[in-house]
Amino acid sequence: MASQAFFILKFLALVSLFNLSFASRTSLELLRYHNGALLHGKIAVNLIWYGRFSPSQRAIVADFITSLSTSSPSNAQPSVAAWWKTTEKYYHLPNSNRNPSSLSLYLGKQLLDEDYSLGKSLSEKQFVQLASKGDQKNAINVVLTASDVTVDGFCVNRCGTHGSKNAIVKGKNYKFAYIWVGNSETQCPGYCAWPFHQPIYGPQSPPLIAPNNDVGLDGMVMNLGGLLAGTATNPFGNGYYQGPSEAPLEAASACPGVFGKGSYPGYAGNLFADPTTGASYNAHGANGRKYLLPAIFDPSTSKCSTLV
């Protein structure tokens, strides 16, 4: 499983010069390719809601997934689809041993488990079990846990993770990718929902206003975005990453705490501000949504790429 250093390192960046020192190192080379397969073709993103989420909360995430596709782009720019295009560059690098291909994500099924079928304290094995309820082929199954659900490692060293699991479909072996991300609003918003909450340590600048007026869900979208970028470029643990495979730096985790140009520890960067609400964002999405999305390491420039 590719545990996301993005969520561990982004807050260490608040109390160190990690961003600057890492940027100087990674500017010299791409994330290394480990000769594994990438996702390709049309892939369903299935959302498995564990615990209680309101319909309006579920719509925030569903609209984000819909926004990733260029077939339903936002009229306003910069868009979520434009942000996602950076991941596509990994599919056309000359060092890949695969033929050039493309990846198209679309919103698949939404499954609700509002009765906490496995309880309110989940192990890693259990959230993988939940992920298995989604499609076993051509899918990314995303488990989203509610604010009153604890998960092993949540708020301690991670806000989410991604990985893959073997499955047999009609007698054939397949692998599906999965993601888990938790709602940190009541447990650790300073760890997993910064900059929409004051950080648990480091520079104490005022928190930004969340673009969808929900600190927990806007934080989940930020983390889900980074995990999707990691899943697209390192779905099975042998794609693009640096460092140890059990805690890799991936396409988004290589750029901790960076959301706009001019970012530094404790400052997310230069962002747009909604003239009515004052909310901070850097991407437009479907149905008039606004989101704050993390920088992605751009293999064509060897730098962290932001929309603004």
mmCIF file of C-alpha atoms in Angstrom:
data_model
loop_
_atom_site.group_PDB
_atom_site.id
_atom_site.type_symbol
_atom_site.label_atom_id
_atom_site.label_comp_id
_atom_site.label_asym_id
_atom_site.label_seq_id
_atom_site.Cartn_x
_atom_site.Cartn_y
_atom_site.Cartn_z
ATOM 1 C CA MET A 1 0.000 0.000 0.000
ATOM 2 C CA ALA A 2 1.258 3.442 -0.891
ATOM 3 C CA SER A 3 0.798 5.418 2.324
ATOM 4 C CA GLN A 4 0.648 9.082 1.455
ATOM 5 C CA ALA A 5 3.629 11.112 2.660
ATOM 6 C CA PHE A 6 1.659 14.113 1.362
ATOM 7 C CA PHE A 7 -0.373 14.124 4.549
ATOM 8 C CA ILE A 8 2.560 13.525 6.855
ATOM 9 C CA LEU A 9 4.900 16.016 5.264
ATOM 10 C CA LYS A 10 2.609 18.901 4.504
ATOM 11 C CA PHE A 11 2.497 19.886 8.147
ATOM 12 C CA LEU A 12 6.134 19.177 8.816
ATOM 13 C CA ALA A 13 6.633 21.752 6.087
ATOM 14 C CA LEU A 14 5.079 24.342 8.365
ATOM 15 C CA VAL A 15 7.935 24.106 10.849
ATOM 16 C CA SER A 16 10.864 23.470 8.534
ATOM 17 C CA LEU A 17 12.343 24.495 5.247
ATOM 18 C CA PHE A 18 11.362 21.174 3.722
ATOM 19 C CA ASN A 19 9.577 22.753 0.778
ATOM 20 C CA LEU A 20 12.623 24.737 -0.248
ATOM 21 C CA SER A 21 15.169 21.986 0.238
ATOM 22 C CA PHE A 22 12.994 19.366 -1.442
ATOM 23 C CA ALA A 23 12.271 21.654 -4.376
ATOM 24 C CA SER A 24 15.973 22.123 -4.966
ATOM 25 C CA ARG A 25 16.505 18.358 -4.997
ATOM 26 C CA THR A 26 13.525 17.342 -7.111
ATOM 27 C CA SER A 27 14.223 20.029 -9.705
ATOM 28 C CA LEU A 28 17.130 17.860 -10.806
ATOM 29 C CA GLU A 29 15.154 14.732 -11.657
ATOM 30 C CA LEU A 30 11.723 13.280 -12.303
ATOM 31 C CA LEU A 31 9.959 10.974 -9.943
ATOM 32 C CA ARG A 32 11.558 7.671 -10.822
ATOM 33 C CA TYR A 33 9.571 5.149 -12.847
ATOM 34 C CA HIS A 34 9.587 1.599 -11.439
ATOM 35 C CA ASN A 35 8.383 -0.168 -14.599
ATOM 36 C CA GLY A 36 4.891 -0.959 -13.392
ATOM 37 C CA ALA A 37 1.528 -0.612 -15.087
ATOM 38 C CA LEU A 38 -0.540 2.555 -14.928
ATOM 39 C CA LEU A 39 -4.300 2.815 -15.099
ATOM 40 C CA HIS A 40 -5.643 3.366 -18.586
ATOM 41 C CA GLY A 41 -8.887 3.785 -20.445
ATOM 42 C CA LYS A 42 -12.178 4.666 -18.775
ATOM 43 C CA ILE A 43 -12.040 4.153 -15.021
ATOM 44 C CA ALA A 44 -15.040 4.493 -12.718
ATOM 45 C CA VAL A 45 -14.523 6.351 -9.448
ATOM 46 C CA ASN A 46 -16.953 4.715 -7.044
ATOM 47 C CA LEU A 47 -17.724 6.508 -3.785
ATOM 48 C CA ILE A 48 -18.388 4.398 -0.695
ATOM 49 C CA TRP A 49 -19.756 6.616 2.083
ATOM 50 C CA TYR A 50 -19.137 5.115 5.513
ATOM 51 C CA GLY A 51 -21.096 6.820 8.248
ATOM 52 C CA ARG A 52 -23.429 9.749 7.993
ATOM 53 C CA PHE A 53 -22.967 12.435 5.374
ATOM 54 C CA SER A 54 -25.653 14.857 4.292
ATOM 55 C CA PRO A 55 -26.726 14.948 0.636
ATOM 56 C CA SER A 56 -25.074 18.365 0.293
ATOM 57 C CA GLN A 57 -21.800 16.957 1.611
ATOM 58 C CA ARG A 58 -21.913 14.031 -0.798
ATOM 59 C CA ALA A 59 -22.570 16.464 -3.655
ATOM 60 C CA ILE A 60 -19.334 18.371 -2.902
ATOM 61 C CA VAL A 61 -17.245 15.258 -3.571
ATOM 62 C CA ALA A 62 -19.396 13.926 -6.424
ATOM 63 C CA ASP A 63 -19.137 17.263 -8.253
ATOM 64 C CA PHE A 64 -15.366 17.179 -7.780
ATOM 65 C CA ILE A 65 -15.077 13.756 -9.423
ATOM 66 C CA THR A 66 -17.321 14.903 -12.273
ATOM 67 C CA SER A 67 -15.123 17.982 -12.692
ATOM 68 C CA LEU A 68 -12.033 15.870 -13.450
ATOM 69 C CA SER A 69 -13.324 14.964 -16.891
ATOM 70 C CA THR A 70 -12.731 17.212 -19.867
ATOM 71 C CA SER A 71 -16.072 15.996 -21.233
ATOM 72 C CA SER A 72 -17.833 18.049 -18.554
ATOM 73 C CA PRO A 73 -15.458 20.971 -18.041
ATOM 74 C CA SER A 74 -16.191 24.100 -16.075
ATOM 75 C CA ASN A 75 -16.802 27.206 -18.160
ATOM 76 C CA ALA A 76 -14.674 29.172 -15.695
ATOM 77 C CA GLN A 77 -10.909 28.854 -15.601
ATOM 78 C CA PRO A 78 -8.671 27.584 -14.175
ATOM 79 C CA SER A 79 -10.634 24.376 -13.886
ATOM 80 C CA VAL A 80 -10.348 21.090 -12.010
ATOM 81 C CA ALA A 81 -9.929 19.382 -15.401
ATOM 82 C CA ALA A 82 -6.939 21.640 -16.174
ATOM 83 C CA TRP A 83 -5.403 20.706 -12.810
ATOM 84 C CA TRP A 84 -5.839 17.010 -13.590
ATOM 85 C CA LYS A 85 -4.085 17.320 -16.957
ATOM 86 C CA THR A 86 -0.700 17.428 -15.205
ATOM 87 C CA THR A 87 -1.131 13.757 -14.257
ATOM 88 C CA GLU A 88 -1.646 12.892 -17.929
ATOM 89 C CA LYS A 89 1.926 13.935 -18.679
ATOM 90 C CA TYR A 90 3.195 10.878 -16.813
ATOM 91 C CA TYR A 91 1.433 8.664 -19.354
ATOM 92 C CA HIS A 92 3.524 10.005 -22.227
ATOM 93 C CA LEU A 93 7.027 10.001 -20.754
ATOM 94 C CA PRO A 94 9.638 8.241 -22.916
ATOM 95 C CA ASN A 95 10.945 6.086 -20.060
ATOM 96 C CA SER A 96 7.628 4.251 -19.724
ATOM 97 C CA ASN A 97 7.672 0.686 -21.023
ATOM 98 C CA ARG A 98 4.017 0.957 -21.965
ATOM 99 C CA ASN A 99 2.560 2.251 -25.186
ATOM 100 C CA PRO A 100 1.225 5.801 -24.856
ATOM 101 C CA SER A 101 -2.242 5.644 -23.374
ATOM 102 C CA SER A 102 -4.708 7.858 -21.615
ATOM 103 C CA LEU A 103 -6.812 7.773 -18.488
ATOM 104 C CA SER A 104 -10.383 9.020 -18.262
ATOM 105 C CA LEU A 105 -12.099 9.110 -14.873
ATOM 106 C CA TYR A 106 -15.844 9.314 -14.425
ATOM 107 C CA LEU A 107 -18.217 9.241 -11.464
ATOM 108 C CA GLY A 108 -19.415 5.697 -10.949
ATOM 109 C CA LYS A 109 -21.607 4.237 -8.212
ATOM 110 C CA GLN A 110 -22.273 5.769 -4.823
ATOM 111 C CA LEU A 111 -22.801 3.278 -1.997
ATOM 112 C CA LEU A 112 -24.074 4.322 1.436
ATOM 113 C CA ASP A 113 -23.242 2.587 4.717
ATOM 114 C CA GLU A 114 -24.943 4.924 7.175
ATOM 115 C CA ASP A 115 -25.355 2.273 9.876
ATOM 116 C CA TYR A 116 -21.626 1.771 10.489
ATOM 117 C CA SER A 117 -21.726 -1.926 9.542
ATOM 118 C CA LEU A 118 -18.156 -2.454 10.799
ATOM 119 C CA GLY A 119 -18.380 -0.144 13.797
ATOM 120 C CA LYS A 120 -16.904 3.292 14.352
ATOM 121 C CA SER A 121 -13.275 2.221 14.682
ATOM 122 C CA LEU A 122 -11.762 0.757 11.522
ATOM 123 C CA SER A 123 -8.544 -1.086 10.847
ATOM 124 C CA GLU A 124 -6.757 -0.937 7.542
ATOM 125 C CA LYS A 125 -8.066 -4.391 6.696
ATOM 126 C CA GLN A 126 -11.618 -3.182 7.283
ATOM 127 C CA PHE A 127 -11.473 -0.143 5.010
ATOM 128 C CA VAL A 128 -10.016 -2.355 2.284
ATOM 129 C CA GLN A 129 -12.985 -4.658 2.913
ATOM 130 C CA LEU A 130 -15.292 -1.682 2.393
ATOM 131 C CA ALA A 131 -13.441 -0.715 -0.788
ATOM 132 C CA SER A 132 -14.099 -4.218 -2.125
ATOM 133 C CA LYS A 133 -17.820 -3.421 -2.250
ATOM 134 C CA GLY A 134 -17.157 -1.343 -5.355
ATOM 135 C CA ASP A 135 -16.354 -2.623 -8.842
ATOM 136 C CA GLN A 136 -13.461 -5.093 -8.982
ATOM 137 C CA LYS A 137 -12.356 -4.102 -12.485
ATOM 138 C CA ASN A 138 -11.573 -0.778 -14.181
ATOM 139 C CA ALA A 139 -12.302 1.100 -10.986
ATOM 140 C CA ILE A 140 -10.964 3.282 -8.225
ATOM 141 C CA ASN A 141 -13.055 2.584 -5.131
ATOM 142 C CA VAL A 142 -12.996 5.489 -2.700
ATOM 143 C CA VAL A 143 -13.961 4.937 0.941
ATOM 144 C CA LEU A 144 -14.918 8.141 2.728
ATOM 145 C CA THR A 145 -15.281 7.886 6.508
ATOM 146 C CA ALA A 146 -17.457 10.258 8.523
ATOM 147 C CA SER A 147 -16.177 12.622 11.200
ATOM 148 C CA ASP A 148 -17.126 10.248 14.041
ATOM 149 C CA VAL A 149 -15.196 7.287 12.604
ATOM 150 C CA THR A 150 -11.642 6.574 13.722
ATOM 151 C CA VAL A 151 -9.235 4.712 11.446
ATOM 152 C CA ASP A 152 -5.814 3.261 12.245
ATOM 153 C CA GLY A 153 -3.241 6.013 11.735
ATOM 154 C CA PHE A 154 -5.824 8.725 11.057
ATOM 155 C CA CYS A 155 -4.730 12.081 12.496
ATOM 156 C CA VAL A 156 -1.510 10.443 13.704
ATOM 157 C CA ASN A 157 0.494 10.029 10.524
ATOM 158 C CA ARG A 158 -2.022 10.192 7.691
ATOM 159 C CA CYS A 159 -5.275 11.718 6.475
ATOM 160 C CA GLY A 160 -5.861 9.011 3.893
ATOM 161 C CA THR A 161 -4.067 6.460 1.772
ATOM 162 C CA HIS A 162 -4.302 4.532 -1.481
ATOM 163 C CA GLY A 163 -3.418 1.072 -2.654
ATOM 164 C CA SER A 164 -4.635 -1.853 -4.762
ATOM 165 C CA LYS A 165 -6.188 -5.257 -4.280
ATOM 166 C CA ASN A 166 -6.327 -8.417 -6.349
ATOM 167 C CA ALA A 167 -9.735 -9.617 -7.468
ATOM 168 C CA ILE A 168 -11.131 -12.434 -9.602
ATOM 169 C CA VAL A 169 -13.837 -11.415 -12.049
ATOM 170 C CA LYS A 170 -15.441 -14.155 -14.167
ATOM 171 C CA GLY A 171 -12.450 -16.407 -13.607
ATOM 172 C CA LYS A 172 -9.854 -13.806 -14.556
ATOM 173 C CA ASN A 173 -7.395 -12.021 -12.280
ATOM 174 C CA TYR A 174 -7.652 -8.249 -12.021
ATOM 175 C CA LYS A 175 -6.499 -5.498 -9.713
ATOM 176 C CA PHE A 176 -8.581 -2.566 -8.625
ATOM 177 C CA ALA A 177 -7.273 0.589 -7.008
ATOM 178 C CA TYR A 178 -8.721 1.969 -3.806
ATOM 179 C CA ILE A 179 -8.489 5.135 -1.752
ATOM 180 C CA TRP A 180 -9.498 5.902 1.793
ATOM 181 C CA VAL A 181 -9.851 9.452 3.134
ATOM 182 C CA GLY A 182 -11.374 10.602 6.413
ATOM 183 C CA ASN A 183 -13.372 13.634 7.512
ATOM 184 C CA SER A 184 -11.094 15.364 10.006
ATOM 185 C CA GLU A 185 -13.461 18.159 11.083
ATOM 186 C CA THR A 186 -13.911 17.005 14.684
ATOM 187 C CA GLN A 187 -10.737 14.952 15.127
ATOM 188 C CA CYS A 188 -7.814 16.844 13.610
ATOM 189 C CA PRO A 189 -8.737 19.718 11.260
ATOM 190 C CA GLY A 190 -5.415 21.386 12.009
ATOM 191 C CA TYR A 191 -3.638 18.325 10.649
ATOM 192 C CA CYS A 192 -5.806 17.224 7.733
ATOM 193 C CA ALA A 193 -7.807 20.333 6.761
ATOM 194 C CA TRP A 194 -5.124 23.050 6.814
ATOM 195 C CA PRO A 195 -5.278 25.805 5.541
ATOM 196 C CA PHE A 196 -8.995 25.879 6.429
ATOM 197 C CA HIS A 197 -8.088 25.473 10.098
ATOM 198 C CA GLN A 198 -5.135 26.703 12.112
ATOM 199 C CA PRO A 199 -2.332 24.121 12.038
ATOM 200 C CA ILE A 200 -1.669 22.019 15.118
ATOM 201 C CA TYR A 201 1.859 23.439 15.204
ATOM 202 C CA GLY A 202 4.046 25.813 13.248
ATOM 203 C CA PRO A 203 3.208 29.338 12.084
ATOM 204 C CA GLN A 204 -0.272 30.263 13.317
ATOM 205 C CA SER A 205 -1.670 32.318 10.468
ATOM 206 C CA PRO A 206 -5.460 32.824 10.327
ATOM 207 C CA PRO A 207 -7.317 29.951 8.649
ATOM 208 C CA LEU A 208 -8.763 30.441 5.176
ATOM 209 C CA ILE A 209 -12.471 30.219 4.454
ATOM 210 C CA ALA A 210 -13.461 26.900 2.879
ATOM 211 C CA PRO A 211 -14.943 27.343 -0.634
ATOM 212 C CA ASN A 212 -17.890 24.994 0.007
ATOM 213 C CA ASN A 213 -18.396 26.251 3.558
ATOM 214 C CA ASP A 214 -17.487 22.866 5.037
ATOM 215 C CA VAL A 215 -14.025 22.555 6.577
ATOM 216 C CA GLY A 216 -14.254 18.778 6.818
ATOM 217 C CA LEU A 217 -15.456 18.126 3.267
ATOM 218 C CA ASP A 218 -13.250 20.768 1.641
ATOM 219 C CA GLY A 219 -10.333 19.172 3.468
ATOM 220 C CA MET A 220 -11.400 15.758 2.194
ATOM 221 C CA VAL A 221 -11.431 17.051 -1.390
ATOM 222 C CA MET A 222 -7.896 18.440 -1.008
ATOM 223 C CA ASN A 223 -6.647 15.105 0.295
ATOM 224 C CA LEU A 224 -8.678 13.070 -2.186
ATOM 225 C CA GLY A 225 -7.210 15.129 -5.025
ATOM 226 C CA GLY A 226 -3.683 14.319 -3.912
ATOM 227 C CA LEU A 227 -4.531 10.649 -3.481
ATOM 228 C CA LEU A 228 -6.120 10.473 -6.934
ATOM 229 C CA ALA A 229 -2.965 11.962 -8.447
ATOM 230 C CA GLY A 230 -0.917 9.342 -6.607
ATOM 231 C CA THR A 231 -3.276 6.589 -7.744
ATOM 232 C CA ALA A 232 -3.097 7.661 -11.388
ATOM 233 C CA THR A 233 0.706 7.744 -11.433
ATOM 234 C CA ASN A 234 1.489 4.950 -8.972
ATOM 235 C CA PRO A 235 -1.618 2.734 -8.785
ATOM 236 C CA PHE A 236 0.030 -0.576 -7.902
ATOM 237 C CA GLY A 237 3.133 0.521 -5.998
ATOM 238 C CA ASN A 238 5.525 0.254 -8.930
ATOM 239 C CA GLY A 239 4.786 3.391 -10.950
ATOM 240 C CA TYR A 240 6.247 6.873 -10.454
ATOM 241 C CA TYR A 241 7.599 7.756 -7.030
ATOM 242 C CA GLN A 242 10.711 8.552 -5.034
ATOM 243 C CA GLY A 243 11.914 7.024 -1.801
ATOM 244 C CA PRO A 244 10.790 3.811 -0.088
ATOM 245 C CA SER A 245 7.770 2.063 -1.587
ATOM 246 C CA GLU A 246 6.051 1.826 1.806
ATOM 247 C CA ALA A 247 6.118 5.644 2.206
ATOM 248 C CA PRO A 248 6.697 7.062 -1.267
ATOM 249 C CA LEU A 249 6.789 10.631 -2.459
ATOM 250 C CA GLU A 250 4.339 10.714 -5.340
ATOM 251 C CA ALA A 251 2.930 13.226 -7.787
ATOM 252 C CA ALA A 252 1.149 15.295 -5.114
ATOM 253 C CA SER A 253 2.964 14.264 -1.953
ATOM 254 C CA ALA A 254 6.162 15.600 -3.544
ATOM 255 C CA CYS A 255 4.681 19.100 -3.186
ATOM 256 C CA PRO A 256 3.505 19.315 0.451
ATOM 257 C CA GLY A 257 1.657 22.428 1.543
ATOM 258 C CA VAL A 258 1.776 24.050 -1.902
ATOM 259 C CA PHE A 259 -1.496 25.349 -3.354
ATOM 260 C CA GLY A 260 -0.441 28.492 -5.203
ATOM 261 C CA LYS A 261 2.614 30.414 -6.327
ATOM 262 C CA GLY A 262 4.636 32.078 -3.611
ATOM 263 C CA SER A 263 3.830 29.434 -0.992
ATOM 264 C CA TYR A 264 6.087 28.891 1.992
ATOM 265 C CA PRO A 265 5.739 27.083 5.335
ATOM 266 C CA GLY A 266 2.513 28.313 6.904
ATOM 267 C CA TYR A 267 1.324 30.068 3.736
ATOM 268 C CA ALA A 268 -0.618 28.156 1.081
ATOM 269 C CA GLY A 269 0.296 30.544 -1.742
ATOM 270 C CA ASN A 270 -1.461 33.199 -3.804
ATOM 271 C CA LEU A 271 -5.048 32.056 -4.231
ATOM 272 C CA PHE A 272 -8.332 33.379 -5.603
ATOM 273 C CA ALA A 273 -10.822 34.823 -3.132
ATOM 274 C CA ASP A 274 -14.566 34.635 -3.698
ATOM 275 C CA PRO A 275 -15.828 38.238 -3.752
ATOM 276 C CA THR A 276 -18.987 37.333 -1.840
ATOM 277 C CA THR A 277 -17.869 34.812 0.764
ATOM 278 C CA GLY A 278 -14.145 35.541 0.949
ATOM 279 C CA ALA A 279 -13.450 31.821 0.489
ATOM 280 C CA SER A 280 -10.078 30.780 -0.923
ATOM 281 C CA TYR A 281 -9.791 28.483 -3.934
ATOM 282 C CA ASN A 282 -7.673 27.745 -6.997
ATOM 283 C CA ALA A 283 -9.972 25.704 -9.263
ATOM 284 C CA HIS A 284 -13.475 25.918 -10.711
ATOM 285 C CA GLY A 285 -15.587 22.784 -10.932
ATOM 286 C CA ALA A 286 -18.926 21.470 -12.108
ATOM 287 C CA ASN A 287 -22.179 23.107 -11.011
ATOM 288 C CA GLY A 288 -20.435 26.331 -10.072
ATOM 289 C CA ARG A 289 -18.222 24.667 -7.462
ATOM 290 C CA LYS A 290 -14.905 26.037 -6.295
ATOM 291 C CA TYR A 291 -12.140 23.894 -4.830
ATOM 292 C CA LEU A 292 -8.670 24.177 -3.341
ATOM 293 C CA LEU A 293 -6.387 21.534 -4.869
ATOM 294 C CA PRO A 294 -2.759 20.646 -4.116
ATOM 295 C CA ALA A 295 0.152 21.234 -6.451
ATOM 296 C CA ILE A 296 1.244 18.311 -8.633
ATOM 297 C CA PHE A 297 4.837 17.563 -9.547
ATOM 298 C CA ASP A 298 5.088 18.290 -13.282
ATOM 299 C CA PRO A 299 7.426 15.822 -15.052
ATOM 300 C CA SER A 300 7.894 18.184 -17.999
ATOM 301 C CA THR A 301 9.333 20.968 -15.842
ATOM 302 C CA SER A 302 10.503 18.995 -12.781
ATOM 303 C CA LYS A 303 8.684 21.516 -10.604
ATOM 304 C CA CYS A 304 5.553 21.644 -8.492
ATOM 305 C CA SER A 305 2.787 22.888 -10.767
ATOM 306 C CA THR A 306 -0.058 25.049 -9.451
ATOM 307 C CA LEU A 307 -3.068 26.527 -11.233
ATOM 308 C CA VAL A 308 -2.530 29.996 -9.769
#
